[in-house]
Coordinates of C-alpha atoms in Angstrom, one line a residue:
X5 CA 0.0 0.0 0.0
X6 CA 2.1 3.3 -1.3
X7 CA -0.1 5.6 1.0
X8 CA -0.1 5.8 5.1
X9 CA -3.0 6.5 6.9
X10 CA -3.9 7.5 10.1
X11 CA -5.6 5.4 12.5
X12 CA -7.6 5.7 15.6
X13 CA -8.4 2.6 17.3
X14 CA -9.9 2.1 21.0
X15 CA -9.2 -0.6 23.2
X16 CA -5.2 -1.3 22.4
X17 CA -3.9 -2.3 25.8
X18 CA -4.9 -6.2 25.0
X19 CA -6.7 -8.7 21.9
X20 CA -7.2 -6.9 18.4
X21 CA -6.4 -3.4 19.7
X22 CA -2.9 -4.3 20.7
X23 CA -2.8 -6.2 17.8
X24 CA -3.3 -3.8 15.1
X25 CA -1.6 -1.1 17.1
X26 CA 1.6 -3.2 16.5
X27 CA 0.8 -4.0 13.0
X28 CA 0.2 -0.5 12.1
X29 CA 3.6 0.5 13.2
X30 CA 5.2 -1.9 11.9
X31 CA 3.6 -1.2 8.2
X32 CA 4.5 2.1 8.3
X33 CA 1.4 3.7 9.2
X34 CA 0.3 6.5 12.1
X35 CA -2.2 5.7 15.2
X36 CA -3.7 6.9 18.1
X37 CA -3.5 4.4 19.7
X38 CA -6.7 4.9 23.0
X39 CA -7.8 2.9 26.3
X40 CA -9.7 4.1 29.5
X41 CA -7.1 5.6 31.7
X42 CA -3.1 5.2 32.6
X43 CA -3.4 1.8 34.2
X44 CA -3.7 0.4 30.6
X45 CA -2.1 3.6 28.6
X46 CA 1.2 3.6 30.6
X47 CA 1.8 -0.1 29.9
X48 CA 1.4 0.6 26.3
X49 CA 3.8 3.1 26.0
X50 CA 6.5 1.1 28.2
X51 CA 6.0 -1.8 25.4
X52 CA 6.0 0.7 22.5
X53 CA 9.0 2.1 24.0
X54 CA 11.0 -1.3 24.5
X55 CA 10.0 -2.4 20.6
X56 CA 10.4 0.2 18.6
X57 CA 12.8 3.2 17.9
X58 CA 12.2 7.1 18.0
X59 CA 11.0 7.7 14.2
X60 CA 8.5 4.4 15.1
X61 CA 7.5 6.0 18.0
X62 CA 6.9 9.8 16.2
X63 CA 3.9 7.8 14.5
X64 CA 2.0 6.5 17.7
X65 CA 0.3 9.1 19.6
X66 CA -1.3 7.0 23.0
X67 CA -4.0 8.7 25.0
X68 CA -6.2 8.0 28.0
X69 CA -9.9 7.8 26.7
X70 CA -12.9 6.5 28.8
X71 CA -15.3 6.1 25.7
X72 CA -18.6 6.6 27.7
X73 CA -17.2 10.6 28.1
X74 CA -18.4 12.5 24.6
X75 CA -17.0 15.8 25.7
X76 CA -13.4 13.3 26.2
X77 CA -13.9 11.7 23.1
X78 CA -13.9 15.3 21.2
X79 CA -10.6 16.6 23.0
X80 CA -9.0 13.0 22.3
X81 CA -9.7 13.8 18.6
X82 CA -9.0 17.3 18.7
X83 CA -5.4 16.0 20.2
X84 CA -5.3 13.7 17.1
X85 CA -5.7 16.2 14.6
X86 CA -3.1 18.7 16.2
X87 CA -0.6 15.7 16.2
X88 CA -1.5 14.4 12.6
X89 CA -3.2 16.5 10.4
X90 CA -5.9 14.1 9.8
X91 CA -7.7 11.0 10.5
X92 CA -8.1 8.4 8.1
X93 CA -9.4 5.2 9.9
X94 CA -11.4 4.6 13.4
X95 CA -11.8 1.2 15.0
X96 CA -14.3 0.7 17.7
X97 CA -12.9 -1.9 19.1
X98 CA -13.2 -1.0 23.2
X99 CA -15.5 -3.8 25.3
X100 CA -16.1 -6.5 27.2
X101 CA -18.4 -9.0 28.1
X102 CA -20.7 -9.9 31.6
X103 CA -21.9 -13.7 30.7
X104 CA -24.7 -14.4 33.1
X105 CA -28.7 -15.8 32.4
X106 CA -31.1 -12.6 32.4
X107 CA -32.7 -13.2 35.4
X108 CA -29.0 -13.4 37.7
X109 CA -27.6 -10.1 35.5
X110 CA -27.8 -7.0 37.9
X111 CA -29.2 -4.0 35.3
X112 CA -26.3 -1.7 36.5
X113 CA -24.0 -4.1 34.5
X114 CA -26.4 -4.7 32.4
X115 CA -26.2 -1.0 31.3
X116 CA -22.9 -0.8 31.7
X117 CA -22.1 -2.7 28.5
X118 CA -24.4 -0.8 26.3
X119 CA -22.5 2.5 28.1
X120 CA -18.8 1.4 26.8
X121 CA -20.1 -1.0 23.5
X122 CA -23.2 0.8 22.1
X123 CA -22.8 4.6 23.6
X124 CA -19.3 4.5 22.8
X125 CA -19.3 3.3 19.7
X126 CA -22.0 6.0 18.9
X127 CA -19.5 9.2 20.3
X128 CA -16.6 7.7 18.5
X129 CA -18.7 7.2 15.3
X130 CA -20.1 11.1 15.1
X131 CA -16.8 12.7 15.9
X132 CA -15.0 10.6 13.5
X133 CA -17.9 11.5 10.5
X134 CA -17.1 15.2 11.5
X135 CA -13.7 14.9 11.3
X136 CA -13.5 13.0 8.0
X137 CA -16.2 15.8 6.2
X138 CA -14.8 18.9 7.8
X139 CA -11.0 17.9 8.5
X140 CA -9.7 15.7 5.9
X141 CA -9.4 17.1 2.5
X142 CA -12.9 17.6 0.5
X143 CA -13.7 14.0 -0.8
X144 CA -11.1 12.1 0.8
X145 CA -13.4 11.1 3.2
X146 CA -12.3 8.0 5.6
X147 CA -13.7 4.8 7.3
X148 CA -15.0 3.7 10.7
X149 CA -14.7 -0.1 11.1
X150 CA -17.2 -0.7 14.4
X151 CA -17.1 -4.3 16.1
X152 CA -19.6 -6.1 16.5
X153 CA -19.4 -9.5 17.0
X154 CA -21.4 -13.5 15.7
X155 CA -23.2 -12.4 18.6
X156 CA -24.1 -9.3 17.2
X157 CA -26.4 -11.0 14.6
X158 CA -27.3 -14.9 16.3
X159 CA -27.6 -14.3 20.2
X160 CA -26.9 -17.1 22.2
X161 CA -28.0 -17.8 25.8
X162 CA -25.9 -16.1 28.7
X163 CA -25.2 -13.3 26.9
X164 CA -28.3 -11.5 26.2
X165 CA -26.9 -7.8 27.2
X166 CA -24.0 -8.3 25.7
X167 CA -25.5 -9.5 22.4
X168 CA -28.5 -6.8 22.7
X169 CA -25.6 -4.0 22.9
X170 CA -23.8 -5.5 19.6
X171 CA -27.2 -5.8 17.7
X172 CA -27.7 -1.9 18.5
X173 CA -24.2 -1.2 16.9
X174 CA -25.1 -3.2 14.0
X175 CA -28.5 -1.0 14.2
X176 CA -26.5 2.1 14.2
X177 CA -24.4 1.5 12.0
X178 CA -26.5 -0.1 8.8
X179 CA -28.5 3.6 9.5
X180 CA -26.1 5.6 9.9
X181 CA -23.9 4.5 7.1
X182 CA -27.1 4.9 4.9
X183 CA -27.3 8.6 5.8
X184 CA -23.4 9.1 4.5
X185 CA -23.9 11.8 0.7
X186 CA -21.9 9.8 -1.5
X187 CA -19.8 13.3 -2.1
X188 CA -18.1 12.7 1.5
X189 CA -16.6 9.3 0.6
X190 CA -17.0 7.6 3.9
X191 CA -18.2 4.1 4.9
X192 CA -18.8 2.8 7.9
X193 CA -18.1 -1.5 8.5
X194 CA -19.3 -3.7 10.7
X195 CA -16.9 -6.6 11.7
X196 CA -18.3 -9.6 12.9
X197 CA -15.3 -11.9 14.5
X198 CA -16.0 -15.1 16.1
X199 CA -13.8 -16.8 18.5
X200 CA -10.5 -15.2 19.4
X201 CA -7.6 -15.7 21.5
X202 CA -7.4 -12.7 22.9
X203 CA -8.4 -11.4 26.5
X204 CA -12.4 -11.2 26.0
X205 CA -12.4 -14.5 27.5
X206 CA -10.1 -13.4 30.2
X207 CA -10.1 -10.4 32.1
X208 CA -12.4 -8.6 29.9
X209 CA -15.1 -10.7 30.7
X210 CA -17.0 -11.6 33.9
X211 CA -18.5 -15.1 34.6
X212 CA -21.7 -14.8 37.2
X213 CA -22.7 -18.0 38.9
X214 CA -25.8 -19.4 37.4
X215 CA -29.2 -18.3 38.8
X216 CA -30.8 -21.5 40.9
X217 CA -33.8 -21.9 38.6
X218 CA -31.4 -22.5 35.0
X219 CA -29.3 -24.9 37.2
X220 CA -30.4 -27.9 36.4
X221 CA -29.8 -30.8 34.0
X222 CA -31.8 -29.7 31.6
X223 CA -31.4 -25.8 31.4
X224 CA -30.5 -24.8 28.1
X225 CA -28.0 -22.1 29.6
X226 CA -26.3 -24.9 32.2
X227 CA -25.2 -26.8 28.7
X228 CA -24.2 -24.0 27.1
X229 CA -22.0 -22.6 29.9
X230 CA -20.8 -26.1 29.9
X231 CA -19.5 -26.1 25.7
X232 CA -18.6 -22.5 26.0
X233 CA -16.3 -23.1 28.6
X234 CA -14.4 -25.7 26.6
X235 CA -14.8 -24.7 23.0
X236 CA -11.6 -23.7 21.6
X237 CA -11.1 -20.2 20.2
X238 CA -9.6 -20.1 16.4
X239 CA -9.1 -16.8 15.7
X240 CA -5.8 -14.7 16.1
X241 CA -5.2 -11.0 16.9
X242 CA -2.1 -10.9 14.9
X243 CA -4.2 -12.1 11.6
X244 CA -7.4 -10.0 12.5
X245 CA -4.7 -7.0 12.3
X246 CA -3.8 -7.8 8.6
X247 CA -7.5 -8.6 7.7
X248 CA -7.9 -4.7 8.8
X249 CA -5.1 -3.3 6.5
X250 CA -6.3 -5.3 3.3
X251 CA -9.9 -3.8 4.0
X252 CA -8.5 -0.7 4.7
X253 CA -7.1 -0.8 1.1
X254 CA -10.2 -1.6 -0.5
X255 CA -12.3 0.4 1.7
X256 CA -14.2 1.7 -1.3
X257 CA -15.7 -1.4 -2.4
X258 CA -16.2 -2.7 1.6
X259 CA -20.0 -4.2 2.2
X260 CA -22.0 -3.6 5.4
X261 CA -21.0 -6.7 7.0
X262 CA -17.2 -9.0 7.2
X263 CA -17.0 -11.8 9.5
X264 CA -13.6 -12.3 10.6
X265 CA -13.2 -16.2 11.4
X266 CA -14.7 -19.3 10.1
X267 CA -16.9 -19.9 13.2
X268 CA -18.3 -16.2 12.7
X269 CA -18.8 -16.9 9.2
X270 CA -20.8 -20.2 9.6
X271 CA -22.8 -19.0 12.5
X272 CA -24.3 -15.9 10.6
X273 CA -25.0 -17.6 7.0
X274 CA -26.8 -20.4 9.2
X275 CA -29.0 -17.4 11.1
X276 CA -28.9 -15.6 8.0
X277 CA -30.5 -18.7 6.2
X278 CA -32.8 -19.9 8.8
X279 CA -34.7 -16.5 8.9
X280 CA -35.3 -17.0 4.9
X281 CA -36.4 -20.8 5.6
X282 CA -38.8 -19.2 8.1
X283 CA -39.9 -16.2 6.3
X284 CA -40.5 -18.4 3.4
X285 CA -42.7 -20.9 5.4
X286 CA -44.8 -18.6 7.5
X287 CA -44.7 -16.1 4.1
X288 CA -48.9 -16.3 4.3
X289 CA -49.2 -14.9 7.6
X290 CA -47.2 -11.8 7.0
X291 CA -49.1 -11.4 3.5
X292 CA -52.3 -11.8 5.6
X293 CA -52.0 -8.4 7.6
X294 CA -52.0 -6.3 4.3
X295 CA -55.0 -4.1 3.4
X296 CA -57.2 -5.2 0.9
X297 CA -56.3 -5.2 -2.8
X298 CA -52.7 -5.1 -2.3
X299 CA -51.0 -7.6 -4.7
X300 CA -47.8 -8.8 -3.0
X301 CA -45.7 -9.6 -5.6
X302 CA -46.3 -5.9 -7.3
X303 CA -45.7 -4.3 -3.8
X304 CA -42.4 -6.1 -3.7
X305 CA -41.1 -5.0 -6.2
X306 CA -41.9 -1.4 -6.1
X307 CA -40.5 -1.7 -2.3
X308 CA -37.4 -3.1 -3.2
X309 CA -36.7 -0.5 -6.1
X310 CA -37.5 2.3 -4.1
X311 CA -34.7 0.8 -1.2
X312 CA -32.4 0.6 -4.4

């Protein structure tokens, strides 16, 4: 890739931030490299420190940002800019998960996860949109790549608040990429990785003991805690980095949705195809709430043209 952009990623003191932090730097590129406060900032510039030398270093700007914080998350940018000139690229990458049956899940850490995984994602998202129309050159535009996850579109049990927050950023940012004037040359990308060995199984995610009632031989949630426990993660940080640079290259041509992993990727066309199955099979139901004299098949089609 002959040019170098600048990148702004959240979350880089562990899993794909650190990842692509490192990979950046090493390809020549710039980043602002963000996480929550010094406890995970000042470790990253120790590493960056012992790894790389000064004109490395000249490209990484690292900065405390609690993502939660809009009026933070303009002054983190407003740093960026005054240190690079521009932004180019923004991962949303910051989270973590609280894995716990609905009924056991306290709704302060419930809300908690939509605060750093939705909300965040949303202050990052706007101030990176500004920044690429009002910033960067007319018509260069830029790209935010937010993470969602498999469980962003197939929930599975144990980890309804943490899916719920990752359907809203898939939500968001379908609509919000709609609302883009094709003039400003930006995209927005969801990433959907599976299972990777990174931290969110670690210390980025809290286990809560079952509640009494799903802890029982037959409780769909007891099994799955069970296989979650023991199914081995595929994915690697390192290779999710270069997945980002090769879409970064080609982020003109860059669908709504990339799974990253071959778990991800089966888990989503099976959803994606069961909901047709269904649709297809229970088509006469939804056909059956129309007004009269409505012709289906016409409607259809004058729908789907007028959604392009």
């Amino acid at each position: 890739m002959s040019k170098k952009l600048v990148w702004f990623v959240t979350g880089t003191s562990s899993g794909f931030g650190k990842a692509l932090l490192n990979e950046l730097l090493s390809t020549g590129h710039s980043v602002v490299a963000t996480d929550r406060d010094s406890a995970y900032t000042d470790p990253i510039r120790t590493e960056l420190a012992a790894k790389y030398d000064e004109e490395v270093l000249k490209r990484a700007l690292v900065i405390n940002l609690d993502v939660t914080k809009p009026d933070q998350v303009k002054t983190v940018f407003a740093e960026a800019v005054q240190r690079f000139g521009r932004i180019d690229v923004v991962t949303n990458n910051a989270g973590y998960a609280v894995v716990g049956e609905v009924e056991v899940c306290p709704m302060e850490a419930a809300r908690a996860q939509f605060e750093v995984m939705f909300w965040g994602t949303v202050h990052i998202s706007k101030e990176a949109v500004r920044i690429f129309r009002e910033i960067n050159p007319p018509g260069e535009g830029g790209h935010i790549f937010n993470v969602s996850s498999a469980g962003g579109y197939s929930a599975q049990p144990t980890q309804a608040f943490y899916s719920s927050a990752k359907f809203a950023i898939e939500g968001f940012n379908e609509s919000f990429r709609k609302e883009m004037s094709p003039e400003w040359n930006i995209q927005l990308t969801i990433i959907e990785p599976g299972g990777f060995n990174t931290e969110w199984r670690g210390k980025n995610m809290t286990i809560l003991p079952p509640h009494p009632a799903y802890d029982t031989p037959t409780s769909p949630t007891r099994k799955y805690r069970a296989a979650f426990g023991s199914l081995p993660f595929i994915g690697l940080p390192e290779r999710a980095a270069k997945a980002y640079v090769r879409l970064a290259e080609k982020r003109s041509e860059l669908p709504l949705r990339i799974q990253f992993g071959s778990d991800s990727l089966t888990v989503i066309r099976h959803t994606a195809l069961k909901t047709i199955s269904d649709s297809e099979k229970w088509e006469e139901i939804s056909h059956s709430t129309n007004i009269d004299g409505i012709d289906p098949k016409e409607y259809t089609q004058s729908l789907l043209a007028a959604l392009g």
